[in-house]
Amino acid sequence: MTKEKVCRDCRRVVEGNECPICKSTDMTNKWRGVVVVIDPNSEIAQHMKLSVQGKYAIELK
Ligand SMILES: [Zn+2]
């Protein structure tokens, strides 16, 4: 198992203790659901304000 956490600021799923996108170290391991952004121009990515490819949590607890 990987030790994935989620950045509270941008909801990106990251491994490690620093978010590669916003450099935040405010992480949570309580989250539910994942959306993978392949095309940042897609409707879902724009709706969720995700501008970088990658994996994001749908809901933080
Ligand atoms: Zn972040």
XYZ file of N, CA, C and O and ligand atoms in Angstrom:
245
model
N 0.828 -1.206 0.000
C 0.000 0.000 0.000
C 0.865 1.260 0.000
O 1.885 1.318 0.654
N 0.409 2.231 -0.714
C 1.130 3.496 -0.721
C 0.554 4.412 0.348
O -0.613 4.318 0.691
N 1.386 5.275 0.825
C 0.941 6.225 1.849
C 0.480 7.501 1.183
O 1.168 8.503 1.173
N -0.713 7.434 0.666
C -1.233 8.611 -0.016
C -1.969 9.512 0.949
O -2.708 9.062 1.809
N -1.740 10.776 0.773
C -2.446 11.783 1.565
C -3.038 12.788 0.594
O -2.726 12.780 -0.586
N -3.865 13.659 1.153
C -4.497 14.662 0.301
C -4.193 16.055 0.833
O -4.308 16.318 2.028
N -3.798 16.906 -0.070
C -3.531 18.303 0.252
C -4.850 19.002 0.573
O -5.783 18.955 -0.219
N -4.913 19.650 1.713
C -6.148 20.340 2.083
C -6.399 21.576 1.233
O -7.525 22.050 1.139
N -5.369 22.109 0.669
C -5.527 23.340 -0.100
C -6.075 23.095 -1.498
O -6.943 23.802 -1.964
N -5.524 22.067 -2.192
C -5.971 21.872 -3.574
C -6.559 20.480 -3.806
O -6.956 20.166 -4.915
N -6.600 19.672 -2.761
C -7.202 18.331 -2.811
C -6.422 17.350 -3.673
O -6.942 16.291 -4.038
N -5.220 17.649 -4.021
C -4.432 16.712 -4.801
C -3.984 15.547 -3.929
O -3.613 15.726 -2.777
N -4.030 14.347 -4.510
C -3.513 13.174 -3.811
C -2.003 13.141 -4.000
O -1.516 13.133 -5.132
N -1.277 13.142 -2.906
C 0.176 13.184 -2.992
C 0.793 12.085 -2.139
O 0.188 11.583 -1.197
N 1.998 11.698 -2.515
C 2.785 10.811 -1.676
C 3.888 11.658 -1.075
O 4.588 12.352 -1.784
N 4.028 11.594 0.217
C 5.005 12.448 0.872
C 4.307 13.532 1.657
O 3.093 13.490 1.840
N 5.065 14.504 2.097
C 4.524 15.488 3.028
C 4.406 16.881 2.449
O 4.065 17.808 3.150
N 4.705 17.027 1.168
C 4.557 18.341 0.562
C 3.817 18.226 -0.758
O 4.132 17.379 -1.585
N 2.847 19.097 -0.946
C 2.102 19.110 -2.198
C 2.974 19.673 -3.320
O 3.531 20.753 -3.189
N 3.099 18.945 -4.418
C 3.934 19.430 -5.520
C 3.307 20.611 -6.267
O 3.992 21.307 -7.003
N 2.036 20.832 -6.069
C 1.357 21.898 -6.794
C 1.399 23.215 -6.030
O 1.840 24.234 -6.537
N 0.944 23.197 -4.800
C 0.853 24.467 -4.066
C 1.859 24.548 -2.931
O 1.878 25.535 -2.200
N 2.674 23.508 -2.785
C 3.748 23.490 -1.780
C 3.234 23.496 -0.349
O 3.989 23.752 0.581
N 1.969 23.217 -0.192
C 1.420 23.159 1.150
C 1.866 21.875 1.836
O 2.102 20.848 1.191
N 1.983 21.932 3.141
C 2.279 20.714 3.902
C 1.098 20.359 4.793
O 1.216 19.562 5.701
N -0.026 20.990 4.513
C -1.237 20.720 5.280
C -1.981 19.551 4.636
O -2.718 19.719 3.679
N -1.745 18.359 5.160
C -2.272 17.141 4.557
C -3.309 16.477 5.456
O -3.284 16.628 6.662
N -4.163 15.728 4.828
C -5.079 14.898 5.585
C -5.064 13.492 5.010
O -4.794 13.304 3.825
N -5.307 12.502 5.852
C -5.450 11.151 5.315
C -6.897 10.688 5.420
O -7.204 9.520 5.247
N -7.765 11.642 5.703
C -9.191 11.318 5.749
C -9.884 11.952 4.557
O -10.183 13.139 4.542
N -10.114 11.121 3.555
C -10.727 11.620 2.341
C -11.470 10.492 1.672
O -11.278 9.318 1.996
N -12.327 10.855 0.770
C -13.170 9.837 0.129
C -13.328 10.149 -1.347
O -13.616 11.263 -1.733
N -13.128 9.124 -2.141
C -13.358 9.269 -3.574
C -12.198 9.937 -4.271
O -11.524 10.793 -3.707
N -11.969 9.519 -5.490
C -10.845 10.055 -6.247
C -11.294 10.367 -7.663
O -12.082 9.632 -8.264
N -10.839 11.489 -8.171
C -11.058 11.794 -9.574
C -9.685 11.988 -10.219
O -8.791 12.593 -9.641
N -9.502 11.387 -11.381
C -8.237 11.528 -12.085
C -8.436 12.503 -13.233
O -9.268 12.280 -14.111
N -7.688 13.584 -13.195
C -7.768 14.587 -14.249
C -6.717 14.273 -15.307
O -5.520 14.297 -15.034
N -7.197 13.953 -16.482
C -6.289 13.694 -17.596
C -6.213 14.938 -18.470
O -5.152 15.341 -18.912
N -7.367 15.545 -18.681
C -7.429 16.761 -19.490
C -7.948 17.919 -18.637
O -9.130 17.967 -18.306
N -7.069 18.847 -18.257
C -7.487 19.969 -17.403
C -8.521 20.873 -18.067
O -9.142 21.680 -17.390
N -8.706 20.727 -19.365
C -9.704 21.536 -20.056
C -11.074 20.877 -20.097
O -12.032 21.454 -20.614
N -11.143 19.671 -19.555
C -12.422 18.971 -19.579
C -13.410 19.643 -18.630
O -13.033 20.398 -17.733
N -14.677 19.343 -18.836
C -15.727 19.985 -18.066
C -15.588 19.709 -16.567
O -15.715 20.599 -15.747
N -15.320 18.442 -16.240
C -15.237 18.081 -14.815
C -14.058 18.776 -14.149
O -14.152 19.269 -13.036
N -12.936 18.854 -14.846
C -11.757 19.512 -14.277
C -12.023 20.991 -14.046
O -11.667 21.552 -13.015
N -12.678 21.619 -14.997
C -12.976 23.038 -14.843
C -14.000 23.257 -13.745
O -13.909 24.206 -12.978
N -14.951 22.345 -13.666
C -15.967 22.449 -12.625
C -15.338 22.356 -11.240
O -15.706 23.068 -10.313
N -14.354 21.471 -11.094
C -13.703 21.285 -9.803
C -12.489 22.204 -9.638
O -11.770 22.109 -8.663
N -12.279 23.061 -10.612
C -11.169 24.016 -10.584
C -9.813 23.320 -10.472
O -8.947 23.699 -9.688
N -9.660 22.266 -11.239
C -8.402 21.521 -11.254
C -7.678 21.833 -12.554
O -8.138 21.477 -13.631
N -6.568 22.503 -12.451
C -5.897 22.969 -13.663
C -4.633 22.170 -13.982
O -3.951 22.442 -14.953
N -4.330 21.191 -13.149
C -3.137 20.383 -13.363
C -3.551 18.915 -13.421
O -4.395 18.472 -12.645
N -2.967 18.187 -14.356
C -3.245 16.751 -14.453
C -2.904 16.052 -13.144
O -1.954 16.415 -12.470
N -3.668 15.019 -12.820
C -3.329 14.248 -11.638
C -4.548 13.705 -10.946
O -5.644 13.698 -11.487
N -4.318 13.269 -9.743
C -5.334 12.571 -8.980
C -5.776 13.460 -7.821
O -4.945 14.005 -7.102
N -7.090 13.587 -7.667
C -7.616 14.475 -6.633
C -8.703 13.776 -5.834
O -9.446 12.959 -6.353
N -8.793 14.159 -4.569
C -9.867 13.649 -3.725
C -11.151 14.398 -4.026
O -11.134 15.593 -4.289
N -12.260 13.674 -3.997
C -13.542 14.303 -4.262
C -14.043 15.000 -2.991
O -14.572 16.077 -3.046
N -13.806 14.351 -1.860
C -14.346 14.890 -0.621
C -13.340 14.729 0.509
O -12.801 13.653 0.718
N -13.110 15.803 1.235
C -12.261 15.725 2.414
C -13.154 15.631 3.645
O -14.211 16.222 3.692
N -12.674 14.877 4.636
C -13.467 14.753 5.860
C -12.973 15.733 6.925
O -11.834 16.112 6.923
Zn -1.910 21.368 -2.840
